[in-house]
mmCIF file of C-alpha atoms in Angstrom:
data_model
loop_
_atom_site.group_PDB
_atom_site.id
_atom_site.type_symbol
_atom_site.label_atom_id
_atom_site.label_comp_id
_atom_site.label_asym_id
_atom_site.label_seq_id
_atom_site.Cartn_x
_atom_site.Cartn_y
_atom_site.Cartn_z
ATOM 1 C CA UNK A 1 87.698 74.968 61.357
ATOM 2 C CA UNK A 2 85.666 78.310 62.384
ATOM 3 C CA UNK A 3 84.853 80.974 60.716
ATOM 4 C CA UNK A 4 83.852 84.794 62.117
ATOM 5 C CA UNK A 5 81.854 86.733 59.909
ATOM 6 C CA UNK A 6 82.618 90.123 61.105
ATOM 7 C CA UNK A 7 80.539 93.137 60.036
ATOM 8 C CA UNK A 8 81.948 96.774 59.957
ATOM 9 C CA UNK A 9 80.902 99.014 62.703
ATOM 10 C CA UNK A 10 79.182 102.064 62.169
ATOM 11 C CA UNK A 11 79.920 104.294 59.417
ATOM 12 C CA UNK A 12 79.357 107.761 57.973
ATOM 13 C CA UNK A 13 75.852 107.680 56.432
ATOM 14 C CA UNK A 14 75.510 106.732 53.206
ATOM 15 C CA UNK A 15 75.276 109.387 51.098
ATOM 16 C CA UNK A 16 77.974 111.449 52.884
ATOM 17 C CA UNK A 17 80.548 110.211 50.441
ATOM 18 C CA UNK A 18 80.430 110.530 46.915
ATOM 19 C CA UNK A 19 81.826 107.351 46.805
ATOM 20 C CA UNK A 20 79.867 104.783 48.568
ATOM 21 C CA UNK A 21 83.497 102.678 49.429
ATOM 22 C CA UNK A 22 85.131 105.053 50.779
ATOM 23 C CA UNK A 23 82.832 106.287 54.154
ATOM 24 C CA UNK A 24 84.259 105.953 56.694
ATOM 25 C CA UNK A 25 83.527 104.569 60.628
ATOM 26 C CA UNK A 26 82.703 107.466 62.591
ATOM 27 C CA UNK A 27 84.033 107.997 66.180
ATOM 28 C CA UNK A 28 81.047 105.845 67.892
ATOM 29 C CA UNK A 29 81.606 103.514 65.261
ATOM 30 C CA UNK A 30 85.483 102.712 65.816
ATOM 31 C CA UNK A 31 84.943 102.813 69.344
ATOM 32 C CA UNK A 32 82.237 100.372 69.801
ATOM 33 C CA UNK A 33 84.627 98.532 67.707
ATOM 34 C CA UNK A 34 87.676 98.693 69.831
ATOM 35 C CA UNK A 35 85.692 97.291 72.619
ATOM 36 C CA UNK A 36 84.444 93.955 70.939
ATOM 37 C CA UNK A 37 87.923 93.162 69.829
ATOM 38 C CA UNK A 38 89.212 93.365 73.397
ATOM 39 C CA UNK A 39 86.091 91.257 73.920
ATOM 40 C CA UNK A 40 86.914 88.598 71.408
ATOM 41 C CA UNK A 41 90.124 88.837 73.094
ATOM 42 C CA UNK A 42 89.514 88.373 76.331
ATOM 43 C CA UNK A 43 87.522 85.470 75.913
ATOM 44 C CA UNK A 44 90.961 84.135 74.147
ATOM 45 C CA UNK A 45 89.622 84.072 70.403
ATOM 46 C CA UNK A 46 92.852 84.549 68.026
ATOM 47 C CA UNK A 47 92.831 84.525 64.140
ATOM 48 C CA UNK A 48 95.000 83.147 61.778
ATOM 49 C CA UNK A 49 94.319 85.180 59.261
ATOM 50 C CA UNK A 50 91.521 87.963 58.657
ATOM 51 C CA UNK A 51 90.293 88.316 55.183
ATOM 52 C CA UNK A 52 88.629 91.958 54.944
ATOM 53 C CA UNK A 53 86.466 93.835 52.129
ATOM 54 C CA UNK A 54 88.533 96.383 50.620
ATOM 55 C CA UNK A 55 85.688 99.058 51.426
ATOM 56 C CA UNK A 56 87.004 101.801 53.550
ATOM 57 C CA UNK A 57 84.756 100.699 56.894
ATOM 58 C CA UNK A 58 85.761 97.279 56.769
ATOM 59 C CA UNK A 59 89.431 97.554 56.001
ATOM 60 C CA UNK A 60 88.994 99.930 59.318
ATOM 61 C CA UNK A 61 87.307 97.558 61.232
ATOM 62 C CA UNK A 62 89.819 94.411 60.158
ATOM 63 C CA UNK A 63 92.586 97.018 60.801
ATOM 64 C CA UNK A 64 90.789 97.549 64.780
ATOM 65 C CA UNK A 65 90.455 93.911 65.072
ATOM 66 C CA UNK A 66 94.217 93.432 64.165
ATOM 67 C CA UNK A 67 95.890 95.567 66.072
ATOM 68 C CA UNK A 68 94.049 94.572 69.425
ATOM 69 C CA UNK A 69 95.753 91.534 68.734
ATOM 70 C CA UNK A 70 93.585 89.634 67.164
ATOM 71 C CA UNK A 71 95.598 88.296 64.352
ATOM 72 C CA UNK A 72 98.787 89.142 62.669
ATOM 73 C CA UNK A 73 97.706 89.420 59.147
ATOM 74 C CA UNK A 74 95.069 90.952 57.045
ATOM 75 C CA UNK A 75 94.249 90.668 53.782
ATOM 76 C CA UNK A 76 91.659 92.400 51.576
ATOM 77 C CA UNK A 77 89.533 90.475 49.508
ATOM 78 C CA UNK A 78 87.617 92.020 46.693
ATOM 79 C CA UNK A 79 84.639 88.694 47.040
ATOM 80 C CA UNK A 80 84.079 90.416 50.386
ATOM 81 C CA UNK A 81 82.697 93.513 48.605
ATOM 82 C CA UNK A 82 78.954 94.286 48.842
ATOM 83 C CA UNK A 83 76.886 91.712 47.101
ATOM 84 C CA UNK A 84 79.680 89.247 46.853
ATOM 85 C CA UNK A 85 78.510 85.490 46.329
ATOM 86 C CA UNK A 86 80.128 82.904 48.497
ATOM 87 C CA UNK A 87 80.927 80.928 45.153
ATOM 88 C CA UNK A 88 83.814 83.550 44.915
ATOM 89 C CA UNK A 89 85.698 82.591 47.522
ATOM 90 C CA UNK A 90 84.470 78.957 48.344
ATOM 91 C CA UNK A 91 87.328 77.381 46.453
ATOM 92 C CA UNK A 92 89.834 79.565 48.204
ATOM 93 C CA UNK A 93 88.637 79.009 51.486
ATOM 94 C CA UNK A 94 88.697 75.048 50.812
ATOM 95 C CA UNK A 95 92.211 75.508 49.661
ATOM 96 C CA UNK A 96 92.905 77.221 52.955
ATOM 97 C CA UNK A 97 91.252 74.653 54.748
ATOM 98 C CA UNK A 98 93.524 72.195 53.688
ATOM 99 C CA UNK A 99 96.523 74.224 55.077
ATOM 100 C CA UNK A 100 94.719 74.996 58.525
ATOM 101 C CA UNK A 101 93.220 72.207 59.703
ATOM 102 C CA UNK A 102 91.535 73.461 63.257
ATOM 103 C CA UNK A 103 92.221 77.565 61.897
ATOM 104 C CA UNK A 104 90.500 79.867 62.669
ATOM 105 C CA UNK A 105 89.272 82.538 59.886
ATOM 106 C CA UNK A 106 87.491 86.019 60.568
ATOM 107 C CA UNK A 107 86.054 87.779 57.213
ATOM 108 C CA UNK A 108 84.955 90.946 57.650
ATOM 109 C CA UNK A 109 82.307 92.139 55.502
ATOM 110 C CA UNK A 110 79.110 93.968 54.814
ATOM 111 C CA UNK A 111 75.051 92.831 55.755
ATOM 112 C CA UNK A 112 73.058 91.218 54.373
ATOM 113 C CA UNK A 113 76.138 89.146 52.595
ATOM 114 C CA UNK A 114 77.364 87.980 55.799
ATOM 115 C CA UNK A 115 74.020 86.577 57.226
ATOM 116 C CA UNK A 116 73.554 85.054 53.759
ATOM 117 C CA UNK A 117 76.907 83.822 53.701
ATOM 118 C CA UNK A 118 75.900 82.013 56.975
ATOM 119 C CA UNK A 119 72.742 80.964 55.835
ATOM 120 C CA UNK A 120 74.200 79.307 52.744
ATOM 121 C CA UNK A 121 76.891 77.851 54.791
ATOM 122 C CA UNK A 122 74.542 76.492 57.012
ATOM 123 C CA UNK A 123 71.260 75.401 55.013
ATOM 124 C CA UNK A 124 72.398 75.730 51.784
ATOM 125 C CA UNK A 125 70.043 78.145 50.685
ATOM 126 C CA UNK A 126 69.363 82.065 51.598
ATOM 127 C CA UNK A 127 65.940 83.281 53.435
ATOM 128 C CA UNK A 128 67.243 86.572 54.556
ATOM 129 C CA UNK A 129 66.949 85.346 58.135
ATOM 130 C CA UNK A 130 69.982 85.865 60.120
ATOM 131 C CA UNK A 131 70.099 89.580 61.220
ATOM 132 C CA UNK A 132 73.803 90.821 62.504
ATOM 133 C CA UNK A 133 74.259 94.495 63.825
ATOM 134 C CA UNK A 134 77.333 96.663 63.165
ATOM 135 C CA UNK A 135 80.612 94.842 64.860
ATOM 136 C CA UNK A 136 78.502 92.197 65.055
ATOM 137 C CA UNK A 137 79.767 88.392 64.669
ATOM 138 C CA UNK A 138 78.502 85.657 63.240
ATOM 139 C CA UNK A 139 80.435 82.256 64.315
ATOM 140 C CA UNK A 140 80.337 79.087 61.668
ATOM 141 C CA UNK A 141 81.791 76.029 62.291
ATOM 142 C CA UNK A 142 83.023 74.248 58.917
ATOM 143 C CA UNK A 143 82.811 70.233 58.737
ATOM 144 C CA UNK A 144 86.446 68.898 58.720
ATOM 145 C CA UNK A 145 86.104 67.687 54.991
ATOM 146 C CA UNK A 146 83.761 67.988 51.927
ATOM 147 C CA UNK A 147 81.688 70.804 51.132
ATOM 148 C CA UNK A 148 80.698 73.188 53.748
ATOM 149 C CA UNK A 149 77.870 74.223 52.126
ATOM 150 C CA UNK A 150 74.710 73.155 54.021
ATOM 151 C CA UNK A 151 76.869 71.261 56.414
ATOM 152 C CA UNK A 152 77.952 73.724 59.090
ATOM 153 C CA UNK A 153 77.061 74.400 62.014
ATOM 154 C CA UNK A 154 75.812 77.687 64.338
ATOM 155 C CA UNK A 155 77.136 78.662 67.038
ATOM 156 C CA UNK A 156 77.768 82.027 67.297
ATOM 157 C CA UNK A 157 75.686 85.176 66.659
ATOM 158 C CA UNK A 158 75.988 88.625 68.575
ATOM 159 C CA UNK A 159 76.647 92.306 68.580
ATOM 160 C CA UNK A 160 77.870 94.737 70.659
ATOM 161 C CA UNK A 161 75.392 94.857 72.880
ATOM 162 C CA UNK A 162 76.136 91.738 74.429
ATOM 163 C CA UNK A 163 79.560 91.663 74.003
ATOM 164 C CA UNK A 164 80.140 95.295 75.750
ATOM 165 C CA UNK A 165 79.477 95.860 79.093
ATOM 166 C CA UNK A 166 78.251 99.457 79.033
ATOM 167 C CA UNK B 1 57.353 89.768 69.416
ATOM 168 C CA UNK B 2 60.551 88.269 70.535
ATOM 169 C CA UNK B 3 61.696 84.769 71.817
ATOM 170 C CA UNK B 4 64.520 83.732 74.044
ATOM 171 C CA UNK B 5 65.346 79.935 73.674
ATOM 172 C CA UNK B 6 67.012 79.248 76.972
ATOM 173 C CA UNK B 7 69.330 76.024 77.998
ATOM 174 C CA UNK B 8 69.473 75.052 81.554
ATOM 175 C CA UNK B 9 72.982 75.248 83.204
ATOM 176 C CA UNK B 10 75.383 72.824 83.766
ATOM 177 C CA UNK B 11 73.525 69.462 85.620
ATOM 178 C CA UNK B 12 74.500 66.660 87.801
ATOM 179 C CA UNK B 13 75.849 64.043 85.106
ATOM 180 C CA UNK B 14 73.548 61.208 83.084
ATOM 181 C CA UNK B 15 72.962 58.375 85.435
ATOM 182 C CA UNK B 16 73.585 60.193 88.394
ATOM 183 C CA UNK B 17 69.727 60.594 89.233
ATOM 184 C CA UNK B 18 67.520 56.733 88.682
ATOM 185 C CA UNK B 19 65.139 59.029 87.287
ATOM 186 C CA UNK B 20 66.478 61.928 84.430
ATOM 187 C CA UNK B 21 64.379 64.377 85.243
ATOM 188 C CA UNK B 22 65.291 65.051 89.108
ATOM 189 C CA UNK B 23 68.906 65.154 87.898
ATOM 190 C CA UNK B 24 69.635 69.528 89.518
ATOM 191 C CA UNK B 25 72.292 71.744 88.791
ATOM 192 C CA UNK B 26 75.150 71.905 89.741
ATOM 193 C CA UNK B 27 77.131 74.170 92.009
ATOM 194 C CA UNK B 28 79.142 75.970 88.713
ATOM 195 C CA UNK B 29 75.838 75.641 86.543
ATOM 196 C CA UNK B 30 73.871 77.075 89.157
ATOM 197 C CA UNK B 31 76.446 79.891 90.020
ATOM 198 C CA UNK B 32 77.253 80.128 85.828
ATOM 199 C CA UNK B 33 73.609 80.342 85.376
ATOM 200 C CA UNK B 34 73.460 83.283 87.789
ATOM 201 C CA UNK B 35 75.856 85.334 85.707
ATOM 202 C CA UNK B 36 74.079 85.266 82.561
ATOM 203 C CA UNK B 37 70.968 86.310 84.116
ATOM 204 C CA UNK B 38 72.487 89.228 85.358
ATOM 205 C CA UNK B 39 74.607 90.089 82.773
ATOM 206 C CA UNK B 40 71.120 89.815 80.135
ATOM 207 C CA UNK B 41 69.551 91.838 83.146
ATOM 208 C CA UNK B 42 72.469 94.153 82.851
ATOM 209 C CA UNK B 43 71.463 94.492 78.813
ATOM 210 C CA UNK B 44 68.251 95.681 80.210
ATOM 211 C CA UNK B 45 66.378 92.436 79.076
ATOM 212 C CA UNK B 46 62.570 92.017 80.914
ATOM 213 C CA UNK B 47 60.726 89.244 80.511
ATOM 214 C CA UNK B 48 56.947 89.018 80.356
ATOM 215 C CA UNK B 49 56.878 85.442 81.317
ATOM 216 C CA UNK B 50 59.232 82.570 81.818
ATOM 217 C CA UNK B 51 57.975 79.026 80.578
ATOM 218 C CA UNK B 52 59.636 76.058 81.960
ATOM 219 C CA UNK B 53 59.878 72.899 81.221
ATOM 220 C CA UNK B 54 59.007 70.832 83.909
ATOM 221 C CA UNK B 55 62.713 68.689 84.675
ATOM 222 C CA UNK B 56 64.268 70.044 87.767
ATOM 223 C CA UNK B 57 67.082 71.091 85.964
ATOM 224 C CA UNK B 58 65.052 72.974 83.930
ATOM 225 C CA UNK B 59 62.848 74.851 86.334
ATOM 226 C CA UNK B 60 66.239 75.659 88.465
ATOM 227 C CA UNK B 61 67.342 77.416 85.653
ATOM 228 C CA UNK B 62 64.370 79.421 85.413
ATOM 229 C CA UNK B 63 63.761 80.023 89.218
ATOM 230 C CA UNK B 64 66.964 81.415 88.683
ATOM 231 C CA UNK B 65 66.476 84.597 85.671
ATOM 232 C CA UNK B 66 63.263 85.228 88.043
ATOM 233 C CA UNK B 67 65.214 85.529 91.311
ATOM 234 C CA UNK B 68 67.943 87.663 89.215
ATOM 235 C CA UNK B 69 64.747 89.909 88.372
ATOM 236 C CA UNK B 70 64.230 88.919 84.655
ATOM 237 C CA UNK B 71 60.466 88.108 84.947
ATOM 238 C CA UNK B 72 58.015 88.556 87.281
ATOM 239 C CA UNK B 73 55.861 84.684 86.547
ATOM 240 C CA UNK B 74 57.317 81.296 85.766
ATOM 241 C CA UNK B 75 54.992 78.589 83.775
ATOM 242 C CA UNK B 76 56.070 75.216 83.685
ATOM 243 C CA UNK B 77 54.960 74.082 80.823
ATOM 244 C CA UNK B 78 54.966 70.117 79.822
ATOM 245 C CA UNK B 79 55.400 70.560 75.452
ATOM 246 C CA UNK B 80 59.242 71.804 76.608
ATOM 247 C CA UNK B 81 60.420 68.723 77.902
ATOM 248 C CA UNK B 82 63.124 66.810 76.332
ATOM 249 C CA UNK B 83 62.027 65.445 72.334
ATOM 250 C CA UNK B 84 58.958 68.198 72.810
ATOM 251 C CA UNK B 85 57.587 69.451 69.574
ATOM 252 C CA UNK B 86 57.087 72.678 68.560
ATOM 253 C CA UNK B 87 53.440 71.855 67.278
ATOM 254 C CA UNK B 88 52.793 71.501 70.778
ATOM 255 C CA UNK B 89 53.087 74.463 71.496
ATOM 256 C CA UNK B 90 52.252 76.761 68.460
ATOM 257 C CA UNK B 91 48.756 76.886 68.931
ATOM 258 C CA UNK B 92 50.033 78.730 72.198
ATOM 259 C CA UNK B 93 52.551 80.586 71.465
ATOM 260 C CA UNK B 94 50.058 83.040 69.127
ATOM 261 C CA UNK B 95 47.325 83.010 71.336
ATOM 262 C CA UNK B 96 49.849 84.784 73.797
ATOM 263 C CA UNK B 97 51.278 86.755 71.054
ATOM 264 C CA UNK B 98 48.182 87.849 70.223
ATOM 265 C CA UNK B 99 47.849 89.607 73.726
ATOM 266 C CA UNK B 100 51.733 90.570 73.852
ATOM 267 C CA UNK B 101 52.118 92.289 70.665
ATOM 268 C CA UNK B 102 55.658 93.257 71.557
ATOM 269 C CA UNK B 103 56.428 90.367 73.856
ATOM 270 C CA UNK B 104 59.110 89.257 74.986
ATOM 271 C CA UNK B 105 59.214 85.432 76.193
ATOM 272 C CA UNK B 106 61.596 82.975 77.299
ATOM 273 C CA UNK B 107 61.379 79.247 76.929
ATOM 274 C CA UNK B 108 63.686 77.536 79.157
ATOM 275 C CA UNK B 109 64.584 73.751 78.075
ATOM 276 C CA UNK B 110 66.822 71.362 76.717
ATOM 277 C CA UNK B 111 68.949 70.432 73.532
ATOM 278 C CA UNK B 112 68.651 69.456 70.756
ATOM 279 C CA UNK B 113 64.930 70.536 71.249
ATOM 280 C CA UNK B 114 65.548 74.140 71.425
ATOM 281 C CA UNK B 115 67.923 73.758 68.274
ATOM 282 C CA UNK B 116 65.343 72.259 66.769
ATOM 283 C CA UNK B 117 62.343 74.900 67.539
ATOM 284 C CA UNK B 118 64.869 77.756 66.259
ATOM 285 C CA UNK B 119 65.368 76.093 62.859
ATOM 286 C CA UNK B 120 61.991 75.747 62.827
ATOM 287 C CA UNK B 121 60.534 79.170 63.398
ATOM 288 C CA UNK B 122 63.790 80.689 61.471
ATOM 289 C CA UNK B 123 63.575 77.891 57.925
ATOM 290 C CA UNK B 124 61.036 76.218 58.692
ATOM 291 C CA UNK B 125 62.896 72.456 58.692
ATOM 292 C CA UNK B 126 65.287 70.578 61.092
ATOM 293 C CA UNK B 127 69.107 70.123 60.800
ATOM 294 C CA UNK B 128 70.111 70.083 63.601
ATOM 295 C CA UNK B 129 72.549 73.183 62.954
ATOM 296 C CA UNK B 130 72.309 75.299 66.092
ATOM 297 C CA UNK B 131 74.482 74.520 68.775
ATOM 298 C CA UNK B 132 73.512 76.109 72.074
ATOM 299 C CA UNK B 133 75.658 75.741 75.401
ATOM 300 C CA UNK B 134 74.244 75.068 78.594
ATOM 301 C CA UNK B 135 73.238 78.525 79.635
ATOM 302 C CA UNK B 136 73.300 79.851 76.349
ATOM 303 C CA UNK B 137 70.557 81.724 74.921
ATOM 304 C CA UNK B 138 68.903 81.874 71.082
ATOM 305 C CA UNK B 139 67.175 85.183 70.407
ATOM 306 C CA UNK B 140 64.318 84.979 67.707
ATOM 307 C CA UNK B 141 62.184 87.410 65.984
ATOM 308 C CA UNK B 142 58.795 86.492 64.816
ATOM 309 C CA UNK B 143 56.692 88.190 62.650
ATOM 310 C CA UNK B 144 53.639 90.586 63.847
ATOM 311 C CA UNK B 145 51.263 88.434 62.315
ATOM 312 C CA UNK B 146 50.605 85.209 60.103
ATOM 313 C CA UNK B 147 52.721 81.873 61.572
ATOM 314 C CA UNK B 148 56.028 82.307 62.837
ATOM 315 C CA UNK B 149 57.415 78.926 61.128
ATOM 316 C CA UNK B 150 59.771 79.666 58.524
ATOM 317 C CA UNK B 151 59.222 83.411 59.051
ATOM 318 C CA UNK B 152 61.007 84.400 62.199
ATOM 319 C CA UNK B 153 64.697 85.965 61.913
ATOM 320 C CA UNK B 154 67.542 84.509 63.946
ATOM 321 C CA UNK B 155 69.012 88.102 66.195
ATOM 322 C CA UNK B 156 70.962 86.350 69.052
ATOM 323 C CA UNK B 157 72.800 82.896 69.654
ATOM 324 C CA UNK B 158 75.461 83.117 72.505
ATOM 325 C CA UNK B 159 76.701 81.276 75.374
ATOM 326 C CA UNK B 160 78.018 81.918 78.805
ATOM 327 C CA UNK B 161 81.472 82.007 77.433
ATOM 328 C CA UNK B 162 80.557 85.194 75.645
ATOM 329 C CA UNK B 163 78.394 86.884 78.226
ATOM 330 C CA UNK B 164 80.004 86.458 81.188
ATOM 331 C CA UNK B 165 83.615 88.345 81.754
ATOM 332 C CA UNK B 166 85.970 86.206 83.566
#
């Protein structure tokens, strides 16, 4: 099973918004965005389901990602939200596992959660070392059974810049 | 000062060669190869020196992101051949950086080793958790100063599935 961590693209500054949740992605920002998911596309990546924050610039960005055909469904997630903890939603997405043997999962979220996400995924433990840029993507692979925690692999990690040609 | 962990492209199969380390690319690794270096030349990637290691399949690779106008110098350089450690070449790798402030390098090898040297540089153990394609490139980040071994941030990990448009 794979997992995408997906970050938001670029948003209205912070600050903009009296409410932090709702900025959100500015014309650059839903562009650049448009153009990865035809990206992921083209290079034949499909989701079964994609799992979004329910802040305003990542429900946009899931809702980009979906209708470029990326996957049929989203859902929004509140463990997603800023400073989530992957213990949230590790059960669930073990229970989902289960159902989806080989699926394929996108989460689209917020920095530094998703690098730490990855890290913890990956080495069990969180050094702040994996750096993703706006509508970037981070690509886990989850071992078939057991925990994935420290137990997955890397083999994804990029951002617009190499996934546009400009 | 930044590192790019480079695999060589696709090779003639194990066996093929009595002696592993004459064993060249192939025609769709070389021509694969040639697409990634100028799609990262199309990025606007430069880099200040290419270090091989010294298998032909290796030194191919890195004939080729010179010829494609990456770098101007090729090194081979013996501490990047297959089960290399990165001890042997640390002491190096900040005596150049100490010269290249804002470097930009690219080691061109073999798996797991470059895996490996990542993990290193980025936590600072092994775990074998980085999975890089033939062709595929790991982008790493190292600190200004002090070692880079469990310091370094993790910016790029992609293959030629992702850079190259089909």
């Amino acid at each position: 099973m794979k997992v995408y961590l997906i970050r938001h693209g670029i948003a209205a500054e912070r600050g903009a918004y009296a409410d932090d949740e709702q900025r959100p992605l500015i014309d650059q920002g839903r562009e650049k965005t448009i153009k990865v998911a035809e990206r992921l596309l083209a290079a034949k990546l499909k989701f079964d389901l994609i799992l979004s924050s329910p802040l305003v610039r990542a429900n946009q960005t899931a809702q980009i990602l979906q209708k470029q055909g990326l996957a049929k469904d989203i859902q929004s997630f509140a463990p997603l939200k800023p400073d989530g903890e992957i213990e949230q939603w590790l059960e669930w997405l073990q229970k989902w596992q289960a159902k989806h043997r080989n699926g394929q999962l996108a989460l689209v979220g917020h920095q530094p959660d998703l690098g730490n996400w990855a890290e913890m995924l990956i080495w069990g433990s969180i050094k702040r070392q994996i750096t993703v840029k706006k509508a970037g993507v981070i690509g886990v692979e989850l071992p078939s059974i057991g925990t994935p925690i420290s137990r997955s692999t890397l083999f994804l990690l990029t951002s617009p810049k190499w996934l546009i040609y400009s």
